[in-house]
Protein backbone atom coordinates (compact mmCIF):
# COMPACT_ATOMS: atom_id res chain seq x y z
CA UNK A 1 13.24 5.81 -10.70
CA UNK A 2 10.24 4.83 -8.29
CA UNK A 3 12.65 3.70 -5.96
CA UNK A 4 14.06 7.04 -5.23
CA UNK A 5 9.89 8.07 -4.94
CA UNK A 6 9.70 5.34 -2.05
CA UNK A 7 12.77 6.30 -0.78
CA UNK A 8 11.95 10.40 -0.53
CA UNK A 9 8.59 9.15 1.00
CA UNK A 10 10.64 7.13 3.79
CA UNK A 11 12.78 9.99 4.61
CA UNK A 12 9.93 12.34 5.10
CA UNK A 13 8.48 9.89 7.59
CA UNK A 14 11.34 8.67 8.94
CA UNK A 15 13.24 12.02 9.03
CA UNK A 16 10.55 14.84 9.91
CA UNK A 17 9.92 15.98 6.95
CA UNK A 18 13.04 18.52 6.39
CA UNK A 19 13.74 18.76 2.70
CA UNK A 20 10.28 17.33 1.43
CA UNK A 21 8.07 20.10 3.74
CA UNK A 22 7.35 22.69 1.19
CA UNK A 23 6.95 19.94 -1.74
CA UNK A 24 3.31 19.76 -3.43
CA UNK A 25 3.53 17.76 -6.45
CA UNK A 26 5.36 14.81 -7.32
CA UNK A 27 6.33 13.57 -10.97
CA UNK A 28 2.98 12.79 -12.63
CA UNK A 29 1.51 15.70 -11.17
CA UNK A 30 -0.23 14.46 -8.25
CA UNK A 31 -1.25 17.05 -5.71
CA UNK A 32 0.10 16.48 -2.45
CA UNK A 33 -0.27 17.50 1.58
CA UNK A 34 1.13 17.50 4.46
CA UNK A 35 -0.10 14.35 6.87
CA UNK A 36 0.64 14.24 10.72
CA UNK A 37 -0.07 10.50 12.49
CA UNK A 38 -1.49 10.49 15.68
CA UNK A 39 0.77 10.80 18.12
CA UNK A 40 3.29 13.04 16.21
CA UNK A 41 5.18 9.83 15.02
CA UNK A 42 5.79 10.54 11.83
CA UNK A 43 5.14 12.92 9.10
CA UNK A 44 4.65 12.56 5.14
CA UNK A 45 3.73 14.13 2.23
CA UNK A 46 0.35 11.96 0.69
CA UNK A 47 -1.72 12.18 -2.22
CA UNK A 48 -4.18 14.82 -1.35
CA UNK A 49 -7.36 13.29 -3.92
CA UNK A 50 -6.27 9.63 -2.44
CA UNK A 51 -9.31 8.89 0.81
CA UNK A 52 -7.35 8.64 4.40
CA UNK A 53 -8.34 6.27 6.87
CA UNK A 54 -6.18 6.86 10.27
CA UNK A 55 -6.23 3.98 12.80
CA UNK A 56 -5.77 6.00 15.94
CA UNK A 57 -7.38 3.37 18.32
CA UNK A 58 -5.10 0.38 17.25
CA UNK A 59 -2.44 2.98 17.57
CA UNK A 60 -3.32 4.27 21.08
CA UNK A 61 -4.45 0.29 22.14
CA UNK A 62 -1.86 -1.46 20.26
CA UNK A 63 0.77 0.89 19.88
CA UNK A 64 0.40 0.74 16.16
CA UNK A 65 0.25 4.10 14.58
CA UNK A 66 -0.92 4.79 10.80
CA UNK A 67 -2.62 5.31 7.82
CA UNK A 68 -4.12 3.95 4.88
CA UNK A 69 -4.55 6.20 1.38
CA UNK A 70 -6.99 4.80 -1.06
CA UNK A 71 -6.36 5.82 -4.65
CA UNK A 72 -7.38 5.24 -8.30
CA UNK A 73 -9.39 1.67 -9.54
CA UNK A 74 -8.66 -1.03 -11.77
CA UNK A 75 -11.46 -1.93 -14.07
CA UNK A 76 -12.53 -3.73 -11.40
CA UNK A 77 -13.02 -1.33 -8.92
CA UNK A 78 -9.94 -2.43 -6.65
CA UNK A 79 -7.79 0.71 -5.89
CA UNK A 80 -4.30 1.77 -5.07
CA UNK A 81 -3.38 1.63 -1.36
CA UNK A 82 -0.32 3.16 0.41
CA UNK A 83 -0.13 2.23 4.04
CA UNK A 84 2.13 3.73 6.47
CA UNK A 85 2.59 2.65 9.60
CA UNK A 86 4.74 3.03 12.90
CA UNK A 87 5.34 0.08 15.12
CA UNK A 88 5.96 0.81 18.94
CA UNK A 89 8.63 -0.86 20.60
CA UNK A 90 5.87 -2.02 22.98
CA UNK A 91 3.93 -3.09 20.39
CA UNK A 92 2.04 -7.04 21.32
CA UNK A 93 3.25 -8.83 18.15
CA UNK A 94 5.83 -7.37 16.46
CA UNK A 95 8.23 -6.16 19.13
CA UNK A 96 11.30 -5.83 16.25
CA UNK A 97 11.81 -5.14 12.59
CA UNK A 98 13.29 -9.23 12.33
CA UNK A 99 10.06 -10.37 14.43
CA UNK A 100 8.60 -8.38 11.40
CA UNK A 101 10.64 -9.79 8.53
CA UNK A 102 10.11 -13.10 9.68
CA UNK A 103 6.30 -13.43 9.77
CA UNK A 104 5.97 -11.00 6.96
CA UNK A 105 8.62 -11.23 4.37
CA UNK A 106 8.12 -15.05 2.84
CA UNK A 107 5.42 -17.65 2.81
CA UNK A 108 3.94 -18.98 5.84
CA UNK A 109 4.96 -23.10 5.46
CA UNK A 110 1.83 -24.14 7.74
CA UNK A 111 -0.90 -22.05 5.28
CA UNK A 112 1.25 -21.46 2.71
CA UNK A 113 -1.81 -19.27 -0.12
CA UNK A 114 -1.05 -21.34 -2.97
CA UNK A 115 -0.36 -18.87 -6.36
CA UNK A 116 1.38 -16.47 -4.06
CA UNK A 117 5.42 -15.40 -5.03
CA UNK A 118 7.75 -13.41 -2.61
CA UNK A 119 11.15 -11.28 -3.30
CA UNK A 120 13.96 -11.41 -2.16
CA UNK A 121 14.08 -9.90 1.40
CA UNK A 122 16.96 -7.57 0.19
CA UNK A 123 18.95 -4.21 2.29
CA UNK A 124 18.84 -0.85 1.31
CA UNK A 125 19.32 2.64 3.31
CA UNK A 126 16.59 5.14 3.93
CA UNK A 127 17.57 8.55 5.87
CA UNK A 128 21.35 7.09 6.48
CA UNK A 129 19.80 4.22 8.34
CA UNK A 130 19.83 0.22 7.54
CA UNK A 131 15.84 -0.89 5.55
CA UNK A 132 14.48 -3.78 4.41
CA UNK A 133 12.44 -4.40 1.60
CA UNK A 134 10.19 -7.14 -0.03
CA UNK A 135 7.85 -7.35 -3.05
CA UNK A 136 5.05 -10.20 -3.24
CA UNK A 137 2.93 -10.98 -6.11
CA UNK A 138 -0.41 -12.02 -4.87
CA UNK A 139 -4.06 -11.85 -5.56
CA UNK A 140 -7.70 -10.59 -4.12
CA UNK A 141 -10.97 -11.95 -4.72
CA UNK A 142 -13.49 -9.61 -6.21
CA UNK A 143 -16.08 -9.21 -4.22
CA UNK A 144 -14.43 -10.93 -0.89
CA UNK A 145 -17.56 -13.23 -0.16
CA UNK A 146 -19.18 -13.86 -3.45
CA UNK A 147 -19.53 -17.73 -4.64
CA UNK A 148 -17.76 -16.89 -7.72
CA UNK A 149 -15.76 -13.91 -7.01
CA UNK A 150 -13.10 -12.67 -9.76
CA UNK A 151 -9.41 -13.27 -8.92
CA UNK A 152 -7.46 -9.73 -9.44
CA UNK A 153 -3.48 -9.99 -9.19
CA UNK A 154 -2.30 -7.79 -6.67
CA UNK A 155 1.37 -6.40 -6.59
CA UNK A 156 3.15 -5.40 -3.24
CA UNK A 157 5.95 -3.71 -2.25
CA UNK A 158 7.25 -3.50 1.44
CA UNK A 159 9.80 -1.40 3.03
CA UNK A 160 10.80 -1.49 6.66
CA UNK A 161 12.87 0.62 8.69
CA UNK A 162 14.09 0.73 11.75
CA UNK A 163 13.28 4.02 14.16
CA UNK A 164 16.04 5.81 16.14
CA UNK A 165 14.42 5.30 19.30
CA UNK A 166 12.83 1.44 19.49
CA UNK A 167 10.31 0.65 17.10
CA UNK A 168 10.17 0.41 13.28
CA UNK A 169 8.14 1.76 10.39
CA UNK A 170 6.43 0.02 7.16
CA UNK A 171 5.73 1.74 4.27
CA UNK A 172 3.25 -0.91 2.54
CA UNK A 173 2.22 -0.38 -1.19
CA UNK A 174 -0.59 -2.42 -2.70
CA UNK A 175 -1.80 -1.84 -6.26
CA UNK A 176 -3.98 -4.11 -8.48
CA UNK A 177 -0.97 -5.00 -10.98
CA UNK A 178 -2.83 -3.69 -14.27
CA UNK A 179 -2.07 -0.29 -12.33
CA UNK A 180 0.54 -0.99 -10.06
CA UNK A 181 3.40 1.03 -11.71
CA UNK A 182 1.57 3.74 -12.68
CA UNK A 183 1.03 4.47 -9.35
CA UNK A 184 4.11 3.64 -7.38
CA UNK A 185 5.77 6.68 -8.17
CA UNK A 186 3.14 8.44 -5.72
């Protein structure tokens, strides 16, 4: 079930929005609009209540284009995110979706964050095309810099795929995990 929510998302970014354009509500109710990155990348229906931060200088500098959609809080005040993103082929670091994958989808074995657990890197199709997807199973400290800050798990879920002319998008979802699956439908 909240795969096929991921999956509708990716197609209306990936796709241009065809069959998802006059869509307003999703299941659960949430209200939802029409958002346009910079650049005319990609489109996507988003939470309209959720906050919106667009990175349009690291887009237009770095050739990474995107968005980040703050929703609802734990009890500890850590909220939903939903990050979309669009890599440029010219982009300085991640020049392809395996560049990506590698550096993204398992544990880094120099500084390795002890307590965190990846997926599987497993395949699936989004708009006809060949994805990529990943969950990890990490944590956040709460507040960053305090001398005793709380630990809150964090659950992620990461789907890439690759664009139809150079580049790649990421769909990132990251959700304190006492509210992580009420929320991944959105």
């Amino acid at each position: 079930m909240h795969k096929n929510f991921i999956k509708a998302l990716l197609i209306c970014c990936c796709a241009g929005l065809t069959a998802c354009a006059h869509a307003k509500t999703v299941k659960g109710g949430a209200d939802m609009e029409l958002f346009t990155s910079d650049g005319n990348f990609f489109t996507a229906m988003v939470p309209k209540a959720w906050a919106k931060t667009e990175r349009v200088s690291a887009g237009r500098q770095a050739r990474e284009f995107g968005a980040d959609f703050l929703g609802p809080t734990n009890k500890d005040g850590v909220p939903a995110r939903i990050s979309l993103t669009f890599f440029g082929a010219d982009h300085e670091r991640f020049t392809s979706v395996d560049k990506y994958l590698r550096i993204n989808a398992k544990p880094n074995p120099i500084l390795a964050i002890e307590g965190q657990k990846y997926g599987p890197l497993t395949k699936t199709k989004i708009a006809g095309r060949g994805a990529s997807q990943f969950e990890v199973n990490t944590f956040s400290f709460i507040p960053p810099n305090a001398v005793n800050p709380k630990e809150v798990p964090i659950y992620e879920k990461h789907i890439v795929v690759p664009g139809k002319k150079g580049g790649f998008y990421v769909l990132t979802y990251h959700a304190p995990a006492d509210i992580a699956k009420a929320n991944i439908g959105v």
